[in-house]
Amino acid sequence: MVNKFKTVCLTAAIASSSATFAGGLLTNTNQHVAFNRMMSREASIGIDGVYYNPAGVVFMGEGNHLAINWQMAYQTRTIKNDYKLFTNNVNNPTTPRDFKGKAFAPVIPSFQYAYNKGRWSLQGNFALTGGGGKCTFDNGLGSFEKIVGETAMGAIGLAGAIDNALGAKMFTRNDAFGNDGKYSFNSYMHGRQYYFGLSAGAAYKVSDNFSVYAGLRGIYATCNYYGYVENIKVGNMPLYQVLDPSKENSANIELSCDQSGIGFTPMLAVDYKTGRWNFSAKYEFKTRMRLKNKSVNKLPSIGNLDDNLKDQMNKVLTGKFMQAGLPQDQAMIKAEQTSTAVLNNPTVVATTAGLKQQFDSKINEALGEYTDGKKIAGDIPSLLTVGVGYSPIDELRINVGFHWFDDYNATSYNNRNKLLKKRGTLEFNAGVEYDVNKKITVSTGWQNTNYGLTDKYMDDKSFVVGSNSVGVGGVYHITKKLDFTVAYFHTFYNTVKTSETVTLAPGMSNTYNSEYTRNNNAFAAGVNITF
C-alpha cells in the first residue's frame, strides 16, 4: 500500500525532471546564428565554420575573425495519457489528460574565433554543446499519476484484507481509505542541464584546394534536478497517518540532486574546393561523460508500517471494547490481541510482504541514478557530418548536409541507449543564401531529424520525437569587416503514439495509450568581426 506508493512517487519525481534535458539525443548543433537562418552550414566558408566546417575556415582571408552570438529558445513538451484510473483523481477526474512541460533558455551564448596566417588557421569555440535551459512540469507527469492511481488501488486492497480479517470496517471506512480508489496529491518537477563546451584546434591548407583539421573539445556538464510529491491522500486518509502520525511530512518525497562531470571530444575534419563546388566532412569522437551526484534526497521510511497500523487498530479497538463495557486495561489487552491476530492473518501477511518487496526493489531503481556520490554514465554520441556546397553565381550559394549521431553506442544510465535502433539519429538539411546587394544577404533553410526510436524507449520522463525545422534570416554587412545577423527558426515536431497493456489485478487489465509531441521556437542575433 504505502510501500508501493512511495516507490512510485519517487520514481516519477526524480526521473521526470531529468527527462527534460540531456546530452546524446539532444546534442546542440545550433552554435552560430548562421545555422538558425540557413540550417545547412557544413560546406560553407565562414567564421561559423569553426564549429560546422573547421577545415574550411583556413580558406578565409588572413587575420583575426571573431563571432559573438546570442540565442533564445522556448519549448513546450506535451504528453497525452488516457489511463483509466485518472478518473479517480478527486481534483481532476478526467481522461485522457494532457501533461505539459515548459523549457525556456533566455540566453544561449556562443563565441567562435580564428586566426589565419599563411597555410594555418588556429581556432577556438565556446558554446553550449548540450542542454541549455530549464524545464518545469508544474503538475507532474502521467507516468507518476498512473502509479499513484495504482497505489490507491493497492491501498484499498490491503485495507480490505485487514478489515476482512478483523470482521469490521476500519480502514475501508469513507473517512479512511474507503473502497473505491480515490486519491489526491501535489507534485512538481524541475530540471536544468548545461553542457559547456570549449574547443581548440588547427586547420592546415595542404593545397589551394584541400585542407585538414584536428581539434579537441573539453566539456563541463552541470545539472540540477528537483521535484517533490506531497499531501498524498487515499480516500480521506493522508498517507502520513500510517507512516508516522506525529509528522505531517513523513509521507512527503523530495528530490534534490546536482550533477557535474567533465569529458573530452577529439575532432577531425577535411574540406575540398573545386570550381564552384565545395565538399566537407567532420567527425567528432564519442565523449565519455561520468556525472557525479551530490544529492540531498528525502523519502519516507516504511519500516514501521506494521507497527503504525497496529497502533491505529489498538486505539480504535480499545475505544470500541470500552464502549462495550470492558475496563480500560482489559480493553487494551483485548485490542492488542485482536490487532496482532489480524496482522498475522496469512492473507494480510502476504499482501504487506508483497508490497514491501515491491517498494524495496522500485525505490532502488528510482533512486539509483541520483544516489549521493554515485557516478552516472551520460556519454555524448560520436557525430559524422558531410556537406556539399554549390554557387551557380557569385551572389547565390546552395548547401545540402547530412548528420549521423551514433546514439546507440553512447552509454547512458542502465544502458537505456540500447533501447534505440542501432542506426542512430539521421539528419538531412538544405539551405540557400542570396546577396540582394552589397549590404544585405537573405537566407532560409530546412532540416529533417529522424531518431531511431522504439516504443520501449519512449517515456514521458525522457523523450524525443522526429521533426522538421525551418529557419529564415539575414545578414546586414555594416562594413567589409563587420556583419550583423538575425535569425528565427521553428521546429515542427511529429506526434508519436504508443500503447501498453497494464494488469491492474488478476484477470483485470487496461490499455494505456500515450501521445508525445513538442513545440519549439528560437530567435538569434550575432555579429561577425574581422580585424
Short mmCIF file of C-alpha atoms in Angstrom, two decimals:
data_model
loop_
_atom_site.label_atom_id
_atom_site.label_comp_id
_atom_site.label_asym_id
_atom_site.label_seq_id
_atom_site.Cartn_x
_atom_site.Cartn_y
_atom_site.Cartn_z
CA MET A 1 0.00 0.00 0.00
CA VAL A 2 2.17 2.83 1.29
CA ASN A 3 5.25 0.98 0.16
CA LYS A 4 4.33 0.87 -3.47
CA PHE A 5 3.07 4.40 -3.26
CA LYS A 6 6.32 5.87 -2.09
CA THR A 7 8.35 3.92 -4.51
CA VAL A 8 6.30 5.12 -7.37
CA CYS A 9 6.21 8.72 -6.32
CA LEU A 10 9.93 8.98 -6.12
CA THR A 11 10.48 7.20 -9.41
CA ALA A 12 8.35 9.70 -11.23
CA ALA A 13 9.54 12.75 -9.37
CA ILE A 14 13.17 12.01 -9.99
CA ALA A 15 13.12 10.69 -13.50
CA SER A 16 10.58 13.14 -14.80
CA SER A 17 12.76 16.09 -14.01
CA SER A 18 15.79 14.54 -15.58
CA ALA A 19 13.85 13.89 -18.64
CA THR A 20 13.90 17.49 -19.61
CA PHE A 21 17.44 17.95 -20.90
CA ALA A 22 20.15 15.52 -21.88
CA GLY A 23 23.24 15.04 -23.96
CA GLY A 24 23.29 12.49 -26.72
CA LEU A 25 19.98 12.77 -28.50
CA LEU A 26 19.81 16.48 -27.74
CA THR A 27 23.29 17.48 -28.86
CA ASN A 28 23.12 21.16 -29.76
CA THR A 29 24.10 21.91 -33.35
CA ASN A 30 22.75 25.47 -33.40
CA GLN A 31 26.00 27.03 -32.20
CA HIS A 32 26.02 30.05 -34.52
CA VAL A 33 23.30 32.38 -35.80
CA ALA A 34 24.11 31.27 -39.37
CA PHE A 35 22.61 27.85 -38.60
CA ASN A 36 19.34 29.37 -37.39
CA ARG A 37 18.89 31.29 -40.63
CA MET A 38 20.09 28.62 -43.09
CA MET A 39 20.24 25.20 -41.31
CA SER A 40 22.83 23.79 -43.73
CA ARG A 41 26.32 25.14 -42.97
CA GLU A 42 28.56 22.08 -43.26
CA ALA A 43 30.03 23.21 -46.62
CA SER A 44 30.08 26.97 -46.03
CA ILE A 45 33.25 29.02 -45.69
CA GLY A 46 32.86 31.43 -42.79
CA ILE A 47 33.66 32.05 -39.14
CA ASP A 48 30.73 29.81 -38.13
CA GLY A 49 32.77 27.02 -39.72
CA VAL A 50 34.85 26.87 -36.54
CA TYR A 51 32.05 24.52 -35.47
CA TYR A 52 30.38 23.40 -38.75
CA ASN A 53 33.34 23.20 -41.15
CA PRO A 54 36.59 23.85 -39.27
CA ALA A 55 38.81 22.67 -42.12
CA GLY A 56 37.19 25.22 -44.43
CA VAL A 57 37.94 28.21 -42.18
CA VAL A 58 41.52 28.27 -43.43
CA PHE A 59 40.20 29.46 -46.82
CA MET A 60 39.01 32.73 -45.27
CA GLY A 61 41.27 35.76 -45.52
CA GLU A 62 44.23 36.25 -43.23
CA GLY A 63 43.80 37.95 -39.89
CA ASN A 64 41.57 37.61 -36.84
CA HIS A 65 37.94 36.52 -37.18
CA LEU A 66 35.50 36.67 -34.27
CA ALA A 67 31.80 35.75 -33.94
CA ILE A 68 29.62 36.67 -30.97
CA ASN A 69 26.18 35.03 -30.88
CA TRP A 70 23.06 35.13 -28.73
CA GLN A 71 20.09 32.80 -28.94
CA MET A 72 16.81 32.50 -27.06
CA ALA A 73 14.78 29.29 -27.20
CA TYR A 74 11.35 28.35 -25.89
CA GLN A 75 9.95 24.83 -25.95
CA THR A 76 6.88 23.02 -24.69
CA ARG A 77 6.53 19.27 -24.25
CA THR A 78 3.12 17.66 -24.23
CA ILE A 79 2.21 14.10 -23.30
CA LYS A 80 -1.40 12.97 -23.58
CA ASN A 81 -2.35 9.93 -21.48
CA ASP A 82 -5.69 8.13 -21.27
CA TYR A 83 -5.12 5.93 -18.24
CA LYS A 84 -8.39 4.60 -16.84
CA LEU A 85 -7.56 5.26 -13.17
CA PHE A 86 -7.11 9.01 -13.77
CA THR A 87 -10.85 9.30 -13.17
CA ASN A 88 -10.15 8.51 -9.50
CA ASN A 89 -8.24 11.78 -9.04
CA VAL A 90 -10.65 13.83 -6.95
CA ASN A 91 -9.06 17.10 -8.11
CA ASN A 92 -9.11 16.30 -11.84
CA PRO A 93 -11.20 13.20 -12.63
CA THR A 94 -10.69 13.32 -16.40
CA THR A 95 -9.07 11.11 -19.00
CA PRO A 96 -7.39 11.49 -21.43
CA ARG A 97 -5.21 14.12 -19.80
CA ASP A 98 -2.51 16.46 -21.13
CA PHE A 99 0.69 16.84 -19.10
CA LYS A 100 2.77 19.83 -20.21
CA GLY A 101 6.33 20.88 -19.51
CA LYS A 102 7.84 24.25 -20.37
CA ALA A 103 11.50 24.83 -21.18
CA PHE A 104 12.92 28.32 -21.59
CA ALA A 105 16.50 29.35 -22.31
CA PRO A 106 16.69 33.16 -22.45
CA VAL A 107 20.42 33.36 -23.10
CA ILE A 108 22.33 30.78 -25.13
CA PRO A 109 25.71 32.35 -25.95
CA SER A 110 28.44 31.16 -28.26
CA PHE A 111 31.76 32.53 -29.49
CA GLN A 112 33.95 31.49 -32.42
CA TYR A 113 37.45 32.75 -33.10
CA ALA A 114 40.03 32.04 -35.80
CA TYR A 115 43.46 33.43 -36.56
CA ASN A 116 44.52 32.76 -40.15
CA LYS A 117 48.11 33.13 -41.24
CA GLY A 118 49.58 31.58 -44.37
CA ARG A 119 48.53 27.97 -44.61
CA TRP A 120 47.41 27.77 -40.97
CA SER A 121 44.21 28.57 -39.12
CA LEU A 122 44.18 28.47 -35.30
CA GLN A 123 40.64 28.21 -33.94
CA GLY A 124 38.59 28.26 -30.75
CA ASN A 125 34.91 27.81 -29.97
CA PHE A 126 32.78 28.23 -26.85
CA ALA A 127 29.15 27.11 -26.84
CA LEU A 128 26.52 25.05 -25.06
CA THR A 129 27.02 21.68 -26.71
CA GLY A 130 24.08 20.13 -24.88
CA GLY A 131 21.14 21.18 -22.73
CA GLY A 132 20.98 24.94 -22.40
CA GLY A 133 17.86 25.61 -20.36
CA LYS A 134 15.31 24.56 -17.78
CA CYS A 135 12.12 22.54 -17.98
CA THR A 136 9.27 22.52 -15.48
CA PHE A 137 6.26 20.24 -15.07
CA ASP A 138 4.06 22.18 -12.65
CA ASN A 139 1.61 19.30 -12.19
CA GLY A 140 3.87 16.30 -12.56
CA LEU A 141 3.65 13.62 -15.22
CA GLY A 142 1.21 10.98 -16.37
CA SER A 143 3.59 8.13 -15.55
CA PHE A 144 3.69 9.41 -11.98
CA GLU A 145 -0.06 9.82 -11.59
CA LYS A 146 -0.57 6.41 -13.17
CA ILE A 147 1.34 4.79 -10.34
CA VAL A 148 -0.33 6.94 -7.71
CA GLY A 149 -3.66 5.66 -9.02
CA GLU A 150 -2.40 2.08 -8.89
CA THR A 151 -1.08 2.71 -5.40
CA ALA A 152 -4.51 3.88 -4.28
CA MET A 153 -5.95 0.63 -5.59
CA GLY A 154 -3.24 -1.29 -3.72
CA ALA A 155 -4.01 0.67 -0.56
CA ILE A 156 -7.69 -0.19 -0.59
CA GLY A 157 -6.74 -3.80 -1.35
CA LEU A 158 -4.65 -4.01 1.80
CA ALA A 159 -7.30 -2.10 3.74
CA GLY A 160 -9.88 -4.62 2.59
CA ALA A 161 -7.68 -7.57 3.60
CA ILE A 162 -7.22 -6.10 7.10
CA ASP A 163 -10.90 -5.29 7.55
CA ASN A 164 -11.96 -8.74 6.32
CA ALA A 165 -9.65 -10.37 8.83
CA LEU A 166 -10.95 -8.02 11.53
CA GLY A 167 -14.55 -8.64 10.62
CA ALA A 168 -15.35 -4.92 10.79
CA LYS A 169 -14.75 -1.75 8.79
CA MET A 170 -11.76 0.22 9.95
CA PHE A 171 -9.54 1.21 7.01
CA THR A 172 -12.23 0.89 4.33
CA ARG A 173 -14.50 3.42 6.00
CA ASN A 174 -15.35 6.53 3.98
CA ASP A 175 -13.38 8.68 6.44
CA ALA A 176 -10.30 6.46 5.91
CA PHE A 177 -9.03 4.83 2.67
CA GLY A 178 -12.52 3.91 1.51
CA ASN A 179 -13.02 1.21 -1.09
CA ASP A 180 -13.16 2.98 -4.46
CA GLY A 181 -9.51 4.03 -5.02
CA LYS A 182 -9.96 7.82 -4.90
CA TYR A 183 -6.74 9.78 -4.44
CA SER A 184 -5.24 13.29 -4.36
CA PHE A 185 -1.70 14.71 -4.20
CA ASN A 186 0.51 17.65 -5.15
CA SER A 187 3.61 17.26 -7.29
CA TYR A 188 6.22 19.34 -9.08
CA MET A 189 9.25 18.54 -11.22
CA HIS A 190 12.02 20.78 -12.48
CA GLY A 191 15.22 20.04 -14.38
CA ARG A 192 18.17 22.11 -15.56
CA GLN A 193 21.10 20.97 -17.67
CA TYR A 194 24.05 22.77 -19.23
CA TYR A 195 26.92 21.19 -21.15
CA PHE A 196 29.54 23.91 -21.68
CA GLY A 197 31.99 23.18 -24.49
CA LEU A 198 35.34 24.86 -25.16
CA SER A 199 37.31 23.68 -28.17
CA ALA A 200 40.67 24.45 -29.70
CA GLY A 201 42.15 23.21 -32.95
CA ALA A 202 44.12 23.99 -36.07
CA ALA A 203 43.45 23.69 -39.79
CA TYR A 204 46.18 23.35 -42.40
CA LYS A 205 45.89 24.17 -46.11
CA VAL A 206 47.55 21.21 -47.77
CA SER A 207 47.00 22.77 -51.20
CA ASP A 208 44.99 25.63 -52.65
CA ASN A 209 42.00 23.27 -52.80
CA PHE A 210 42.38 20.88 -49.86
CA SER A 211 42.63 21.38 -46.10
CA VAL A 212 42.59 19.28 -42.94
CA TYR A 213 41.74 19.99 -39.30
CA ALA A 214 42.32 18.42 -35.88
CA GLY A 215 40.97 19.69 -32.58
CA LEU A 216 39.84 18.85 -29.07
CA ARG A 217 36.77 19.98 -27.18
CA GLY A 218 36.56 19.97 -23.41
CA ILE A 219 33.07 19.74 -21.90
CA TYR A 220 31.90 20.64 -18.43
CA ALA A 221 28.41 19.42 -17.52
CA THR A 222 26.36 20.84 -14.68
CA CYS A 223 22.82 19.67 -13.97
CA ASN A 224 20.21 20.05 -11.26
CA TYR A 225 17.02 18.08 -10.66
CA TYR A 226 14.38 19.00 -8.10
CA GLY A 227 10.97 17.52 -7.50
CA TYR A 228 8.52 16.68 -4.77
CA VAL A 229 5.35 14.76 -4.02
CA GLU A 230 3.35 15.86 -1.03
CA ASN A 231 -0.08 15.97 0.62
CA ILE A 232 -0.92 12.47 -0.57
CA LYS A 233 -4.31 11.08 0.31
CA VAL A 234 -6.04 7.82 -0.46
CA GLY A 235 -9.74 8.34 0.07
CA ASN A 236 -9.89 10.73 3.01
CA MET A 237 -6.83 9.46 4.86
CA PRO A 238 -3.46 11.23 4.49
CA LEU A 239 -0.76 8.62 3.99
CA TYR A 240 1.44 10.06 6.72
CA GLN A 241 -1.03 8.68 9.26
CA VAL A 242 0.12 5.12 8.54
CA LEU A 243 3.81 6.10 8.36
CA ASP A 244 4.39 8.48 11.24
CA PRO A 245 1.23 10.17 12.56
CA SER A 246 3.34 12.61 14.58
CA LYS A 247 4.86 14.17 11.42
CA GLU A 248 2.64 15.54 8.67
CA ASN A 249 5.56 15.49 6.21
CA SER A 250 6.51 11.88 6.89
CA ALA A 251 4.94 10.72 3.60
CA ASN A 252 6.39 13.55 1.51
CA ILE A 253 9.05 12.82 -1.09
CA GLU A 254 11.69 15.27 -2.25
CA LEU A 255 14.46 15.00 -4.80
CA SER A 256 17.34 17.48 -4.82
CA CYS A 257 20.32 16.40 -6.90
CA ASP A 258 23.22 18.25 -8.51
CA GLN A 259 25.34 16.51 -11.12
CA SER A 260 28.63 17.54 -12.68
CA GLY A 261 31.22 15.97 -14.92
CA ILE A 262 34.00 16.57 -17.46
CA GLY A 263 34.58 15.00 -20.87
CA PHE A 264 36.77 15.45 -23.95
CA THR A 265 35.90 15.18 -27.64
CA PRO A 266 38.63 14.69 -30.30
CA MET A 267 37.63 16.09 -33.72
CA LEU A 268 38.87 15.64 -37.30
CA ALA A 269 37.73 17.41 -40.48
CA VAL A 270 38.55 17.90 -44.17
CA ASP A 271 37.48 20.37 -46.86
CA TYR A 272 37.93 20.26 -50.65
CA LYS A 273 37.23 23.10 -53.10
CA THR A 274 36.92 22.74 -56.86
CA GLY A 275 35.47 25.42 -59.11
CA ARG A 276 32.08 26.49 -57.74
CA TRP A 277 31.78 23.38 -55.58
CA ASN A 278 32.86 22.76 -52.01
CA PHE A 279 32.87 19.43 -50.13
CA SER A 280 33.44 18.91 -46.43
CA ALA A 281 33.32 16.27 -43.71
CA LYS A 282 33.81 16.28 -39.93
CA TYR A 283 33.95 13.52 -37.34
CA GLU A 284 33.58 14.01 -33.59
CA PHE A 285 34.51 11.04 -31.45
CA LYS A 286 32.26 9.85 -28.64
CA THR A 287 32.61 11.88 -25.45
CA ARG A 288 32.85 9.75 -22.34
CA MET A 289 30.95 11.54 -19.58
CA ARG A 290 30.53 10.43 -15.98
CA LEU A 291 28.36 12.72 -13.90
CA LYS A 292 28.94 12.73 -10.15
CA ASN A 293 25.91 13.18 -7.90
CA LYS A 294 25.66 15.50 -4.94
CA SER A 295 22.23 14.78 -3.50
CA VAL A 296 20.03 15.62 -0.56
CA ASN A 297 17.00 13.41 -1.15
CA LYS A 298 14.18 12.85 1.32
CA LEU A 299 11.82 9.91 1.22
CA PRO A 300 9.51 8.17 3.64
CA SER A 301 10.50 5.15 5.65
CA ILE A 302 8.05 2.25 5.62
CA GLY A 303 9.89 0.07 8.08
CA ASN A 304 7.34 0.92 10.78
CA LEU A 305 4.26 0.32 8.63
CA ASP A 306 3.11 -2.74 10.61
CA ASP A 307 3.65 -1.00 13.95
CA ASN A 308 1.76 2.11 12.86
CA LEU A 309 -1.13 0.06 11.53
CA LYS A 310 -1.17 -1.82 14.79
CA ASP A 311 -1.13 1.39 16.85
CA GLN A 312 -4.10 2.75 14.95
CA MET A 313 -6.00 -0.51 15.31
CA ASN A 314 -5.23 -0.64 19.05
CA LYS A 315 -6.62 2.87 19.60
CA VAL A 316 -9.82 2.22 17.70
CA LEU A 317 -10.37 -1.25 19.17
CA THR A 318 -9.63 -0.10 22.73
CA GLY A 319 -12.33 2.55 22.45
CA LYS A 320 -14.73 0.05 20.91
CA PHE A 321 -14.19 -2.53 23.67
CA MET A 322 -14.51 0.12 26.38
CA GLN A 323 -17.84 1.18 24.90
CA ALA A 324 -18.89 -2.47 25.15
CA GLY A 325 -18.26 -2.30 28.91
CA LEU A 326 -14.69 -3.58 29.37
CA PRO A 327 -12.37 -1.76 31.75
CA GLN A 328 -9.62 0.19 30.03
CA ASP A 329 -6.80 -2.21 30.91
CA GLN A 330 -8.77 -5.23 29.70
CA ALA A 331 -9.89 -3.35 26.59
CA MET A 332 -6.25 -2.53 25.79
CA ILE A 333 -5.19 -6.17 26.21
CA LYS A 334 -8.01 -7.44 24.01
CA ALA A 335 -7.26 -4.75 21.38
CA GLU A 336 -3.59 -5.79 21.34
CA GLN A 337 -4.53 -9.46 20.90
CA THR A 338 -7.04 -8.69 18.16
CA SER A 339 -4.76 -6.43 16.12
CA THR A 340 -1.90 -8.92 16.43
CA ALA A 341 -4.12 -11.72 15.16
CA VAL A 342 -5.32 -9.60 12.21
CA LEU A 343 -1.82 -8.57 11.15
CA ASN A 344 -0.71 -12.21 11.42
CA ASN A 345 -3.54 -13.34 9.17
CA PRO A 346 -1.94 -15.19 6.18
CA THR A 347 -3.70 -13.01 3.60
CA VAL A 348 -2.69 -9.78 5.33
CA VAL A 349 0.89 -11.00 5.82
CA ALA A 350 1.18 -11.97 2.15
CA THR A 351 -0.26 -8.64 0.99
CA THR A 352 2.02 -6.48 3.13
CA ALA A 353 5.09 -8.59 2.33
CA GLY A 354 4.44 -8.25 -1.39
CA LEU A 355 4.06 -4.50 -1.12
CA LYS A 356 7.24 -4.14 0.90
CA GLN A 357 9.24 -6.24 -1.54
CA GLN A 358 7.93 -4.16 -4.42
CA PHE A 359 8.81 -0.97 -2.59
CA ASP A 360 12.36 -2.05 -1.87
CA SER A 361 13.07 -3.03 -5.49
CA LYS A 362 11.43 0.03 -7.03
CA ILE A 363 12.99 2.52 -4.63
CA ASN A 364 16.35 1.11 -5.59
CA GLU A 365 15.52 1.57 -9.24
CA ALA A 366 14.16 5.06 -8.66
CA LEU A 367 17.00 6.37 -6.51
CA GLY A 368 19.83 4.54 -8.21
CA GLU A 369 20.56 7.28 -10.72
CA TYR A 370 20.50 10.00 -8.07
CA THR A 371 22.26 8.40 -5.11
CA ASP A 372 24.63 10.81 -3.41
CA GLY A 373 28.24 10.32 -4.52
CA LYS A 374 27.42 7.98 -7.38
CA LYS A 375 28.84 8.48 -10.90
CA ILE A 376 26.33 8.23 -13.75
CA ALA A 377 27.07 7.50 -17.41
CA GLY A 378 25.98 10.31 -19.74
CA ASP A 379 28.03 9.98 -22.94
CA ILE A 380 27.68 12.37 -25.87
CA PRO A 381 27.49 10.32 -29.08
CA SER A 382 30.02 10.40 -31.88
CA LEU A 383 28.96 12.59 -34.80
CA LEU A 384 29.66 12.45 -38.52
CA THR A 385 28.73 15.41 -40.74
CA VAL A 386 29.03 15.73 -44.51
CA GLY A 387 28.29 18.82 -46.59
CA VAL A 388 28.18 19.86 -50.24
CA GLY A 389 28.01 23.48 -51.37
CA TYR A 390 27.43 24.90 -54.87
CA SER A 391 27.45 28.50 -56.06
CA PRO A 392 25.94 28.79 -59.56
CA ILE A 393 26.56 32.56 -59.49
CA ASP A 394 28.61 34.67 -57.13
CA GLU A 395 25.54 36.01 -55.32
CA LEU A 396 23.88 32.64 -54.72
CA ARG A 397 25.02 29.75 -52.51
CA ILE A 398 23.20 26.42 -52.13
CA ASN A 399 24.11 23.83 -49.47
CA VAL A 400 22.99 20.34 -48.50
CA GLY A 401 24.19 18.42 -45.48
CA PHE A 402 23.92 15.20 -43.51
CA HIS A 403 24.44 14.32 -39.81
CA TRP A 404 24.75 10.91 -38.19
CA PHE A 405 24.70 10.58 -34.40
CA ASP A 406 25.70 7.17 -33.03
CA ASP A 407 23.27 7.38 -30.11
CA TYR A 408 23.01 3.61 -29.79
CA ASN A 409 26.62 3.36 -28.60
CA ALA A 410 26.61 6.43 -26.33
CA THR A 411 26.30 4.90 -22.88
CA SER A 412 23.55 6.23 -20.63
CA TYR A 413 22.26 5.14 -17.23
CA ASN A 414 21.21 1.49 -17.17
CA ASN A 415 22.15 1.30 -20.88
CA ARG A 416 18.88 2.94 -21.90
CA ASN A 417 20.62 3.82 -25.18
CA LYS A 418 20.31 0.14 -26.16
CA LEU A 419 16.55 0.60 -26.43
CA LEU A 420 17.16 2.71 -29.54
CA LYS A 421 17.58 1.35 -33.04
CA LYS A 422 21.19 0.62 -33.90
CA ARG A 423 21.22 3.02 -36.85
CA GLY A 424 21.27 6.07 -34.55
CA THR A 425 19.93 9.51 -35.46
CA LEU A 426 19.88 10.74 -39.06
CA GLU A 427 19.57 14.40 -40.08
CA PHE A 428 19.28 15.88 -43.56
CA ASN A 429 19.37 19.59 -44.28
CA ALA A 430 19.40 22.08 -47.12
CA GLY A 431 19.83 25.84 -47.28
CA VAL A 432 20.21 28.73 -49.64
CA GLU A 433 21.51 32.28 -49.21
CA TYR A 434 21.43 35.17 -51.67
CA ASP A 435 23.22 38.51 -51.71
CA VAL A 436 20.50 41.02 -52.52
CA ASN A 437 23.15 43.69 -52.80
CA LYS A 438 26.49 44.55 -51.21
CA LYS A 439 24.79 45.33 -47.90
CA ILE A 440 22.13 42.63 -47.47
CA THR A 441 22.14 38.82 -47.59
CA VAL A 442 18.96 36.80 -47.06
CA SER A 443 18.72 33.07 -46.40
CA THR A 444 16.45 30.19 -45.49
CA GLY A 445 16.88 26.52 -44.74
CA TRP A 446 15.31 23.24 -43.67
CA GLN A 447 16.39 20.27 -41.58
CA ASN A 448 14.78 16.88 -41.01
CA THR A 449 15.64 14.91 -37.86
CA ASN A 450 14.85 11.21 -37.67
CA TYR A 451 15.65 9.44 -34.40
CA GLY A 452 15.98 5.69 -34.18
CA LEU A 453 13.11 5.42 -31.71
CA THR A 454 11.35 2.34 -30.39
CA ASP A 455 8.20 2.03 -28.27
CA LYS A 456 10.31 0.79 -25.36
CA TYR A 457 12.46 3.91 -25.46
CA MET A 458 9.52 6.33 -25.35
CA ASP A 459 8.85 7.56 -21.84
CA ASP A 460 7.30 10.80 -20.63
CA LYS A 461 10.26 11.19 -18.27
CA SER A 462 12.65 11.46 -21.21
CA PHE A 463 11.51 11.50 -24.81
CA VAL A 464 12.28 12.88 -28.25
CA VAL A 465 10.27 12.86 -31.47
CA GLY A 466 11.24 13.33 -35.11
CA SER A 467 10.85 16.78 -36.62
CA ASN A 468 11.24 19.22 -39.48
CA SER A 469 12.79 22.62 -38.78
CA VAL A 470 12.64 25.74 -40.92
CA GLY A 471 14.83 28.81 -40.48
CA VAL A 472 14.92 32.29 -42.02
CA GLY A 473 17.16 35.29 -41.51
CA GLY A 474 19.50 37.80 -42.96
CA VAL A 475 22.88 39.49 -42.70
CA TYR A 476 23.49 43.23 -42.81
CA HIS A 477 27.05 43.96 -43.89
CA ILE A 478 27.73 47.11 -41.91
CA THR A 479 31.28 47.33 -43.25
CA LYS A 480 33.59 44.95 -45.04
CA LYS A 481 34.79 43.79 -41.64
CA LEU A 482 31.59 43.87 -39.59
CA ASP A 483 28.39 41.87 -40.15
CA PHE A 484 25.18 41.83 -38.13
CA THR A 485 22.95 38.73 -38.37
CA VAL A 486 19.40 37.99 -37.19
CA ALA A 487 17.50 34.72 -37.48
CA TYR A 488 14.44 32.75 -36.41
CA PHE A 489 13.64 29.09 -36.69
CA HIS A 490 10.67 26.94 -35.79
CA THR A 491 10.54 23.19 -35.35
CA PHE A 492 7.51 21.19 -36.42
CA TYR A 493 7.51 18.01 -34.35
CA ASN A 494 5.85 14.71 -35.17
CA THR A 495 3.41 13.07 -32.78
CA VAL A 496 4.44 9.62 -31.61
CA LYS A 497 1.77 7.26 -30.27
CA THR A 498 2.44 4.30 -28.01
CA SER A 499 0.32 1.86 -26.03
CA GLU A 500 0.86 -0.76 -23.35
CA THR A 501 -1.38 -3.17 -21.52
CA VAL A 502 -1.39 -2.74 -17.75
CA THR A 503 -2.54 -5.50 -15.42
CA LEU A 504 -4.42 -3.97 -12.51
CA ALA A 505 -5.37 -7.28 -10.89
CA PRO A 506 -5.59 -10.92 -11.91
CA GLY A 507 -7.92 -11.04 -14.89
CA MET A 508 -8.23 -7.25 -14.96
CA SER A 509 -6.20 -5.21 -17.47
CA ASN A 510 -6.30 -1.85 -19.22
CA THR A 511 -4.69 -0.49 -22.39
CA TYR A 512 -2.75 2.68 -21.63
CA ASN A 513 -2.24 4.98 -24.65
CA SER A 514 0.17 7.90 -24.84
CA GLU A 515 0.91 10.61 -27.39
CA TYR A 516 4.17 12.59 -27.37
CA THR A 517 4.98 15.86 -29.11
CA ARG A 518 6.81 19.16 -28.69
CA ASN A 519 6.81 22.74 -29.91
CA ASN A 520 9.94 24.86 -30.32
CA ASN A 521 10.88 28.42 -31.28
CA ALA A 522 14.31 30.05 -31.35
CA PHE A 523 15.48 33.60 -32.01
CA ALA A 524 19.08 34.60 -32.60
CA ALA A 525 21.32 37.56 -33.31
CA GLY A 526 25.05 37.99 -33.65
CA VAL A 527 27.98 39.88 -35.07
CA ASN A 528 30.98 38.70 -37.11
CA ILE A 529 34.10 40.81 -36.87
CA THR A 530 37.35 40.73 -38.84
CA PHE A 531 40.38 42.63 -37.55
#
